XYZ file of N, CA and C in Angstrom:
714
model
N 1.189 -1.050 0.235
C -0.078 -0.017 -0.040
C 0.925 1.204 0.252
N 0.565 2.317 -0.826
C 1.313 3.325 -0.828
C 1.068 4.120 -0.001
N 1.853 5.155 0.604
C 1.536 5.841 2.116
C 2.153 6.937 1.886
N 2.613 7.183 0.610
C 3.722 8.595 0.514
C 5.103 8.788 0.908
N 5.664 9.541 0.770
C 7.140 9.581 1.157
C 7.340 9.404 2.296
N 8.505 8.707 2.703
C 8.993 8.589 3.986
C 9.205 9.767 4.796
N 9.049 10.237 6.114
C 9.559 11.490 6.672
C 10.692 11.591 6.500
N 11.297 12.683 6.502
C 12.893 13.152 6.182
C 13.153 13.553 7.794
N 14.098 12.620 8.285
C 14.557 13.153 9.947
C 16.101 13.753 9.643
N 16.067 14.740 10.785
C 17.286 15.352 10.790
C 17.750 15.173 12.103
N 19.195 15.239 12.590
C 19.470 14.824 14.129
C 19.468 16.522 14.725
N 18.678 16.814 15.880
C 18.980 17.803 16.260
C 19.007 17.478 17.681
N 19.729 18.442 18.568
C 20.259 17.970 19.889
C 20.106 16.657 20.456
N 20.727 15.993 19.894
C 20.837 14.374 19.796
C 19.786 13.447 19.662
N 18.701 14.186 18.810
C 17.607 13.269 18.765
C 17.012 13.585 17.257
N 16.254 12.600 16.930
C 15.965 13.008 15.493
C 14.532 13.907 15.303
N 14.232 14.750 14.371
C 13.039 15.449 14.248
C 12.342 14.650 13.159
N 11.251 14.606 12.910
C 9.966 13.911 12.294
C 9.928 15.566 11.625
N 10.268 15.119 9.989
C 10.027 16.548 9.038
C 8.671 16.917 8.974
N 7.458 15.873 9.098
C 5.929 16.183 9.485
C 5.661 16.830 10.390
N 6.204 16.629 11.672
C 5.985 17.085 13.041
C 6.399 18.438 12.981
N 7.851 18.986 12.054
C 8.259 20.500 12.071
C 7.040 21.386 11.281
N 6.370 20.296 10.056
C 5.827 21.320 9.352
C 4.243 21.319 10.284
N 4.027 20.447 10.966
C 2.803 20.709 11.643
C 2.840 21.789 12.829
N 3.927 21.548 13.345
C 4.687 22.968 14.389
C 4.606 24.333 13.470
N 4.816 24.213 12.409
C 4.755 25.445 11.724
C 3.573 26.029 11.459
N 2.994 25.194 11.181
C 1.419 25.314 10.341
C 0.640 25.469 12.029
N 0.853 25.351 13.072
C 0.328 25.695 14.271
C 0.309 27.200 14.466
N 1.654 27.463 14.502
C 2.713 28.548 14.756
C 2.001 30.042 13.713
N 2.067 29.461 12.766
C 0.967 30.173 11.415
C -0.297 30.785 11.320
N -0.860 29.671 12.120
C -2.513 30.119 12.621
C -2.320 30.976 13.599
N -1.612 30.546 14.740
C -1.531 31.379 15.991
C -1.335 32.642 15.683
N -0.305 33.160 15.101
C 0.038 34.089 14.801
C -1.236 35.141 13.689
N -1.444 34.302 12.645
C -2.650 34.829 11.965
C -4.029 35.421 12.994
N -4.427 34.511 14.088
C -5.120 34.788 14.753
C -4.791 35.902 15.788
N -3.769 36.243 16.109
C -3.579 37.371 16.843
C -3.237 38.656 15.977
N -3.114 38.014 14.601
C -3.251 39.617 13.653
C -4.863 39.958 13.768
N -5.780 38.988 13.465
C -7.162 39.085 13.184
C -7.313 39.985 14.586
N -7.066 39.624 16.030
C -7.342 40.348 17.382
C -6.778 41.257 17.136
N -5.690 41.948 17.128
C -5.091 43.167 16.442
C -5.757 44.068 15.838
N -6.198 43.292 14.699
C -6.919 43.959 13.714
C -8.155 44.564 14.353
N -9.095 43.779 14.853
C -10.457 44.070 15.309
C -10.358 45.264 16.980
N -9.386 44.620 17.210
C -9.212 45.732 18.263
C -8.979 47.642 18.117
N -8.113 47.513 16.862
C -7.657 48.664 16.363
C -9.072 49.217 15.887
N -9.551 48.680 15.030
C -11.093 49.023 14.153
C -12.133 49.781 15.357
N -12.226 48.888 16.427
C -13.082 49.128 17.735
C -12.593 50.718 18.149
N -11.076 50.601 18.171
C -10.309 51.688 18.956
C -10.995 52.971 17.946
N -10.682 52.941 16.669
C -10.939 53.833 15.892
C -12.432 54.012 15.764
N -13.062 53.158 15.694
C -14.719 53.493 15.632
C -15.374 54.336 16.904
N -14.657 54.377 18.008
C -14.936 54.878 19.265
C -14.089 56.045 19.373
N -13.554 56.329 18.403
C -12.504 57.905 18.774
C -13.778 59.002 18.337
N -13.782 59.753 19.492
C -14.607 61.197 18.850
C -16.321 60.576 19.821
N -15.997 59.708 20.276
C -17.579 59.514 20.902
C -18.061 60.166 21.836
N -18.896 61.022 21.730
C -19.329 62.007 23.001
C -19.172 60.875 24.480
N -18.467 61.746 25.456
C -18.463 61.090 26.644
C -19.862 60.606 26.951
N -20.711 61.265 27.566
C -21.878 60.734 27.657
C -22.420 59.192 26.938
N -21.826 59.029 25.812
C -22.522 58.073 24.838
C -22.165 56.967 25.271
N -20.583 57.073 26.646
C -20.227 55.463 26.803
C -21.244 55.184 27.981
N -21.855 55.692 27.871
C -22.998 55.068 29.470
C -23.977 54.450 28.800
N -23.920 54.101 27.460
C -25.236 53.552 26.661
C -24.876 51.936 27.379
N -26.238 51.806 27.548
C -26.331 50.270 28.109
C -25.576 49.326 26.637
N -24.676 48.102 27.398
C -24.542 47.747 25.706
C -25.276 46.391 25.618
N -24.909 45.278 24.798
C -25.830 44.032 24.771
C -25.347 42.930 26.266
N -24.468 43.051 26.792
C -24.094 42.660 28.268
C -24.997 42.800 28.725
N -25.748 42.396 29.477
C -27.025 42.319 30.398
C -26.137 43.619 31.719
N -26.300 44.373 32.347
C -25.892 45.293 33.506
C -24.763 45.891 32.935
N -24.073 45.835 31.759
C -23.202 46.479 31.532
C -23.240 47.630 30.684
N -22.199 48.715 31.103
C -22.361 49.938 29.608
C -21.190 49.582 28.815
N -21.166 50.352 27.565
C -20.467 50.289 26.226
C -19.173 50.269 26.978
N -19.019 51.281 28.165
C -17.825 51.731 28.702
C -17.012 50.481 29.521
N -17.910 49.917 30.120
C -17.552 48.663 30.944
C -17.188 47.744 30.155
N -17.583 47.232 29.031
C -17.552 46.199 28.060
C -16.237 46.479 27.943
N -15.895 48.159 27.542
C -14.577 48.098 26.749
C -13.510 47.798 27.642
N -13.958 48.009 28.998
C -12.623 48.289 30.083
C -12.317 46.648 29.918
N -13.231 45.695 30.173
C -13.707 44.535 30.356
C -12.544 43.884 29.194
N -12.776 44.414 27.804
C -11.549 43.924 27.049
C -10.446 44.369 27.127
N -10.213 45.328 27.740
C -8.714 45.963 27.931
C -8.187 44.995 29.609
N -9.014 44.438 30.123
C -8.276 43.929 31.144
C -8.028 42.253 30.849
N -9.149 41.665 29.812
C -8.597 40.402 28.980
C -7.163 40.672 28.509
N -6.813 41.598 27.595
C -5.508 41.946 27.260
C -4.537 41.970 27.903
N -4.979 42.313 29.561
C -3.804 42.384 30.399
C -3.507 41.635 31.523
N -4.504 40.338 31.403
C -4.246 39.406 32.316
C -3.527 38.264 31.719
N -2.363 38.002 32.557
C -1.687 36.636 32.172
C -2.259 35.455 32.994
N -2.211 34.299 32.775
C -2.839 33.205 33.848
C -2.395 33.341 34.966
N -1.771 33.635 35.461
C -0.932 33.763 37.014
C -1.982 34.889 37.287
N -2.089 36.086 36.696
C -2.675 37.346 37.527
C -4.374 36.642 37.341
N -4.488 36.008 36.221
C -6.127 35.526 36.332
C -6.734 34.377 37.530
N -5.564 33.492 37.917
C -5.961 32.898 38.868
C -5.709 33.616 40.073
N -4.853 34.611 40.616
C -4.835 35.217 41.609
C -6.039 35.971 41.662
N -6.355 36.532 40.569
C -7.819 37.422 41.212
C -8.983 36.041 41.237
N -9.016 35.031 40.879
C -9.924 33.979 40.991
C -9.853 34.221 42.435
N -8.730 33.400 42.982
C -8.818 32.787 44.434
C -9.129 34.295 45.314
N -8.479 35.518 45.089
C -9.063 36.778 45.695
C -10.504 36.896 45.751
N -11.185 36.457 44.666
C -12.739 36.595 44.712
C -13.254 35.496 44.964
N -12.404 34.303 45.715
C -13.021 33.095 46.326
C -14.323 32.469 45.232
N -13.490 32.653 44.557
C -13.419 31.682 42.680
C -15.031 32.010 42.239
N -15.496 33.270 42.643
C -16.506 33.631 42.332
C -15.957 34.329 40.463
N -16.613 34.061 39.637
C -16.098 34.376 38.197
C -16.626 35.812 37.821
N -17.582 35.787 38.149
C -18.835 37.316 37.968
C -18.079 38.083 38.684
N -17.558 37.996 40.321
C -16.944 39.164 40.845
C -15.356 39.140 40.389
N -14.801 38.422 40.061
C -13.351 38.399 39.193
C -13.616 39.313 37.822
N -14.548 39.459 37.018
C -14.917 40.000 36.079
C -14.945 41.241 36.234
N -16.022 41.782 37.099
C -16.377 42.886 37.713
C -14.831 43.152 38.284
N -14.419 42.802 39.105
C -13.419 43.656 39.829
C -12.200 43.956 38.483
N -11.996 43.256 37.381
C -10.947 43.611 36.717
C -11.354 44.520 35.533
N -12.618 44.705 35.350
C -13.251 45.823 34.498
C -12.980 46.999 35.175
N -13.405 46.943 36.457
C -13.318 48.376 37.330
C -11.667 48.914 37.292
N -10.866 47.905 37.405
C -9.513 48.181 37.373
C -8.985 48.907 35.888
N -9.849 48.517 35.392
C -9.011 49.581 33.574
C -10.599 50.478 33.206
N -11.349 50.897 34.152
C -12.302 51.954 33.894
C -11.422 53.437 33.506
N -10.516 53.598 34.404
C -9.885 54.846 34.675
C -11.082 55.966 35.078
N -10.288 57.503 34.651
C -11.052 58.335 35.643
C -12.382 58.743 34.838
N -12.220 58.562 33.493
C -13.618 58.986 32.622
C -13.394 58.062 31.537
N -14.463 58.253 30.756
C -14.405 57.752 29.106
C -13.114 57.643 28.442
N -12.461 59.058 28.476
C -11.483 59.038 27.524
C -10.040 58.440 27.876
N -10.125 57.999 29.164
C -8.866 57.241 29.833
C -9.482 55.601 29.616
N -10.513 55.656 29.912
C -10.932 54.159 29.468
C -10.583 53.475 27.853
N -11.193 54.249 27.001
C -10.407 54.354 25.578
C -9.124 54.249 25.329
N -8.252 55.255 25.959
C -6.982 55.452 26.029
C -6.271 53.991 26.297
N -6.684 53.657 27.384
C -6.641 52.572 28.068
C -6.392 51.257 27.214
N -7.659 50.909 26.303
C -8.194 50.089 25.430
C -7.054 50.386 24.431
N -6.846 51.375 23.767
C -5.918 51.624 22.893
C -4.123 51.060 22.910
N -3.884 51.115 24.061
C -2.751 50.828 24.832
C -2.607 49.136 24.739
N -3.585 48.753 24.561
C -3.693 46.927 24.561
C -3.831 46.454 23.190
N -4.226 47.684 22.232
C -4.641 46.775 21.108
C -3.347 45.886 20.289
N -2.053 45.607 20.674
C -1.335 44.945 19.892
C -0.959 43.963 21.001
N -1.540 44.326 22.045
C -0.898 42.694 23.207
C -1.294 41.283 23.114
N -0.351 40.799 23.518
C -0.470 39.319 23.279
C -0.571 38.181 24.493
N -0.853 39.128 25.798
C -1.153 38.803 26.870
C -2.530 38.460 26.435
N -2.864 37.184 27.462
C -4.069 36.783 27.813
C -4.508 35.842 28.933
N -5.756 35.743 29.379
C -5.777 34.817 30.711
C -5.638 33.334 30.009
N -5.933 31.924 30.763
C -6.148 31.202 30.114
C -7.055 30.673 29.324
N -7.235 31.119 28.347
C -8.443 30.710 27.409
C -8.028 30.318 26.404
N -8.750 29.493 25.298
C -7.970 29.422 23.915
C -7.744 30.544 23.132
N -6.937 30.702 22.313
C -6.629 31.533 21.101
C -8.197 31.990 20.705
N -8.864 31.208 20.178
C -9.822 31.285 19.187
C -10.980 31.989 20.334
N -10.967 31.718 21.472
C -11.902 32.414 22.324
C -11.671 33.662 22.407
N -10.422 34.204 22.598
C -9.826 35.705 22.517
C -10.592 36.092 21.576
N -10.160 35.570 20.288
C -10.809 36.477 18.928
C -12.309 36.094 18.968
N -12.814 35.713 19.588
C -14.566 35.346 19.905
C -14.907 36.675 20.656
N -14.128 36.823 21.392
C -14.628 37.820 22.669
C -14.450 39.367 21.799
N -13.210 39.427 21.564
C -12.958 40.614 20.404
C -14.296 40.803 19.498
N -14.485 39.878 18.628
C -15.692 40.151 17.935
C -17.052 40.408 18.629
N -17.630 39.453 19.621
C -18.928 39.312 20.219
C -19.009 40.822 20.941
N -17.798 41.031 21.875
C -17.847 42.314 22.757
C -17.865 43.472 22.134
N -17.221 43.404 20.823
C -17.028 44.629 19.600
C -18.584 44.955 19.594
N -19.438 43.998 19.407
C -20.512 44.105 18.737
C -22.029 44.587 19.573
N -21.202 43.774 21.029
C -22.327 44.485 22.163
C -21.795 45.957 22.403
N -20.479 46.339 22.075
C -20.476 47.785 21.968
C -21.289 48.717 20.922
N -20.961 48.036 19.492
C -21.026 49.054 18.458
C -22.616 49.009 18.365
N -23.749 47.614 18.472
C -24.628 47.815 18.135
C -25.759 48.681 18.633
N -25.657 49.158 20.120
C -26.412 49.774 20.701
C -26.001 51.107 20.603
N -24.656 51.969 20.045
C -24.337 52.792 20.009
C -24.494 53.239 18.069
N -25.104 52.101 17.644
C -25.798 52.629 16.064
C -24.555 52.561 14.977
N -23.448 51.696 15.602
C -22.108 51.627 14.646
C -22.232 50.538 14.038
N -21.631 50.338 12.588
C -21.652 49.398 11.699
C -20.058 48.727 11.413
N -19.557 48.015 11.994
C -18.120 47.438 10.892
C -18.219 46.314 9.869
N -17.514 46.241 9.068
C -17.356 45.178 7.900
C -16.186 44.182 8.418
N -16.935 43.221 8.964
C -15.786 42.466 9.588
C -15.095 41.365 8.462
N -14.397 40.838 8.362
C -13.662 39.922 7.213
C -14.492 38.593 7.297
N -14.751 38.377 6.195
C -15.739 36.924 6.274
C -14.575 35.476 7.150
N -13.437 36.016 6.592
C -12.506 35.030 7.428
C -12.549 34.974 9.076
N -12.542 36.000 9.240
C -12.209 36.435 10.789
C -13.629 35.906 11.577
N -14.834 36.401 10.876
C -16.221 35.625 11.670
C -16.732 34.280 11.478
N -15.979 34.146 10.207
C -16.431 32.320 9.815
C -15.577 31.353 11.248
N -14.159 31.999 11.366
C -13.663 31.042 12.065
C -13.786 31.648 13.734
N -14.543 32.387 13.963
C -15.164 32.313 15.563
C -16.692 31.415 15.287
N -17.221 31.838 14.020
C -18.292 30.998 14.124
C -17.852 29.358 14.154
N -16.978 28.600 13.872
C -16.888 27.472 13.826
C -16.160 27.255 14.923
N -15.298 28.054 15.900
C -15.338 27.697 17.348
C -16.098 27.420 18.267
N -17.381 28.705 18.671
C -18.564 28.478 19.092
C -19.030 27.158 18.639
N -19.894 26.998 17.506
C -20.413 25.473 17.045
C -19.734 24.539 18.373
N -18.338 24.309 18.602
C -17.628 23.587 19.288
C -17.557 23.169 20.505
N -18.472 24.218 21.135
C -17.862 24.450 22.807
C -19.126 25.502 23.430
N -19.106 24.898 24.745
C -20.011 25.887 25.906
C -18.548 26.196 26.480
N -17.486 26.298 26.059
C -16.717 26.980 27.644
C -16.764 27.933 27.956
N -16.802 29.179 27.241
C -16.788 30.436 27.380
C -17.946 30.957 27.521
N -19.308 30.484 27.137
C -20.148 30.805 26.922
C -20.843 29.645 26.197
N -22.317 29.464 26.478
C -23.368 28.489 26.067
C -23.430 28.858 24.447
N -23.053 28.426 23.411
C -23.130 27.986 22.151
C -23.381 27.212 21.753
N -22.821 26.014 21.577
C -23.063 24.933 21.185
C -24.546 24.083 21.706
N -24.315 24.263 22.893
C -25.918 23.678 23.276
C -26.980 24.410 22.922
N -26.752 25.842 22.570
C -28.209 26.701 22.235
C -28.391 26.570 20.457
N -27.323 25.551 20.080
C -27.876 25.456 18.430
C -28.218 23.952 18.240
N -27.918 23.343 19.649
C -28.042 21.907 18.779
C -29.452 21.554 18.458
N -29.510 20.608 17.487
C -30.711 20.021 16.598
C -31.156 21.084 15.537
N -30.243 22.060 15.355
C -30.675 23.227 14.375
C -29.377 23.414 13.238
N -30.007 23.413 12.000
C -29.220 23.784 10.925
C -28.886 25.127 10.374
N -27.485 25.787 10.917
C -27.136 27.079 10.781
C -26.549 27.052 9.339
N -27.162 27.742 8.416
C -26.007 28.336 7.035
C -25.837 29.737 6.768
N -24.373 30.140 6.773
C -24.505 31.491 6.417
C -24.671 31.663 5.038
N -25.263 33.140 4.865
C -25.688 33.680 3.444
C -24.494 34.143 2.735
N -23.343 34.937 3.851
C -22.316 35.559 2.899
C -21.163 34.800 3.359
N -20.697 33.668 3.459
C -19.457 32.950 3.520
C -19.953 31.441 3.524
N -18.752 30.791 3.670
C -18.637 29.195 3.940
C -19.566 28.164 4.852
N -19.734 28.882 5.941
C -20.034 28.696 7.598
C -21.057 27.916 7.341
N -21.364 26.530 7.856
C -22.706 25.979 7.927
C -22.721 24.762 9.065
N -23.557 24.421 9.835
C -22.835 23.466 10.599
C -24.346 22.808 11.189
N -24.547 21.671 11.950
C -25.756 20.712 11.879
C -26.617 20.576 11.326
N -28.067 19.737 12.045
C -28.888 19.108 11.357
C -30.067 19.643 11.786
N -31.239 19.789 10.942
C -32.245 20.250 11.681
C -33.118 21.338 11.261
N -34.291 22.338 11.948
C -34.804 23.138 11.330
C -33.538 24.013 11.191
N -33.881 25.026 9.826
C -32.735 25.794 9.515
C -33.069 27.047 9.868
N -31.613 27.795 10.417
C -31.330 29.101 10.556
C -30.385 29.642 9.662
N -30.588 30.874 8.857
C -30.014 31.373 8.007
C -29.652 32.667 8.108
N -28.416 33.423 7.676
C -28.534 34.745 8.157
C -26.898 35.027 7.690
N -25.973 36.227 7.956
C -25.077 36.378 7.794
C -24.312 35.790 9.038
N -23.016 35.654 8.512
C -21.820 34.995 9.433
C -21.999 35.861 10.974
N -21.909 36.875 10.825
C -21.907 37.553 12.242
C -23.175 37.359 12.712
N -24.424 37.443 12.337
C -25.765 37.501 12.877
C -25.914 36.048 13.589
N -25.071 35.245 13.014
C -25.345 33.629 13.590
C -24.322 33.393 14.303
N -23.269 34.418 14.425
C -22.368 34.009 15.490
C -23.105 34.890 16.986
N -23.518 36.428 16.500
C -23.985 36.836 17.521
C -25.129 36.067 18.586
N -26.107 35.275 17.378
C -27.215 34.744 18.029
C -26.689 33.619 18.829
N -25.876 33.118 18.361
C -25.535 31.222 18.609
C -24.845 32.049 20.215
N -24.417 32.876 20.499
C -23.627 33.433 21.627
C -24.787 34.086 22.835
N -26.176 34.040 21.913
C -27.132 34.857 23.218
C -27.515 36.123 23.156
N -27.085 36.468 21.899
C -27.575 37.907 21.540
C -28.983 37.929 20.636
N -30.022 37.885 21.575
C -31.440 37.463 20.587
C -31.580 38.626 19.984
N -31.161 39.885 19.745
C -31.900 40.596 19.007
C -31.212 40.680 17.639
N -30.192 39.814 17.515
C -29.368 39.322 15.970
C -30.545 38.261 15.182
N -31.664 37.642 16.302
C -32.504 36.695 15.621
C -33.457 37.567 14.765
N -33.699 38.456 14.737
C -34.249 39.686 13.674
C -33.933 39.458 12.405
N -32.329 39.222 12.359
C -31.726 39.052 11.206
C -31.876 37.869 10.184
N -32.360 36.949 10.990
C -32.084 35.736 10.892
C -33.450 35.240 10.259
N -33.557 34.167 9.186
C -34.514 33.583 8.925
C -34.558 31.846 8.939
N -35.584 30.951 8.674
C -35.793 29.715 8.473
C -36.504 29.541 9.892
N -37.189 28.251 9.838
C -38.073 27.429 10.464
C -37.462 27.390 11.911
N -36.188 27.265 12.215
C -35.306 27.063 13.156
C -35.392 28.202 14.294
N -35.797 29.659 13.799
C -35.197 30.403 14.213
C -36.127 30.802 15.677
N -37.675 30.759 15.535
C -38.501 30.591 16.698
C -37.498 29.741 18.076
N -37.237 28.587 17.483
C -36.505 27.739 18.555
C -35.554 28.212 18.918
N -34.554 28.748 18.000
C -33.212 29.742 18.627
C -33.364 30.885 19.225
N -34.659 31.575 19.406
C -35.276 32.711 20.067
C -35.618 32.203 21.539
N -35.992 30.968 21.279
C -36.735 30.734 22.823
C -35.829 29.837 23.680
N -34.307 29.770 22.992
C -33.017 29.437 23.992
C -32.372 30.360 24.165
N -32.955 31.759 24.362
C -32.214 33.010 24.937
C -32.247 33.020 25.864
N -31.303 33.632 26.724
C -31.319 33.935 28.265
C -30.160 33.488 28.928
């Protein structure tokens, strides 16, 4: 049976290195670097969108229940400022109350006024610091919370289809950071603007962004979806 060429091996510090392993490692590193580049691009775009926003509008309620636009922005700054040890220390300090930890950390990044909140966010646009979350989750946080901020402010942003597709593909497989996989169980999701498709069952179709926001619990985006599965998905919000 033909299995393709045998892997090339090189001597490296006293052990052999399988070339296929080297290529896989390079691929993983390339994908990681690409994901960080997408995160940085979306942070920069959000900072630009918020530049010149009147201070009073930062008090607008976001799509995150109980949080203002300013508070969600501070939360994004906190996520880009905490490494694993700092995150864990905060969890211990808050006696493993994760919601309390989120509130504590975002309050640390609010600053004296909205202008300082935005300036703190700008300072972490290119940061690669993160809490112990999968990197795709960091990309998801950037996109979803970016919309949590933009939507109530009436701002629109053209996300690259490759970026939102990657986020949708991540969320369809997990409930780790936010319930998403469980929310779309038994439904067929099909994007109208890109390659994303997932599941079987009653159809839910719309833009990749609207599907992503709906699967992460943002019910207002159900208004932008169509198909027999939309009422089912809407009932699962909350």
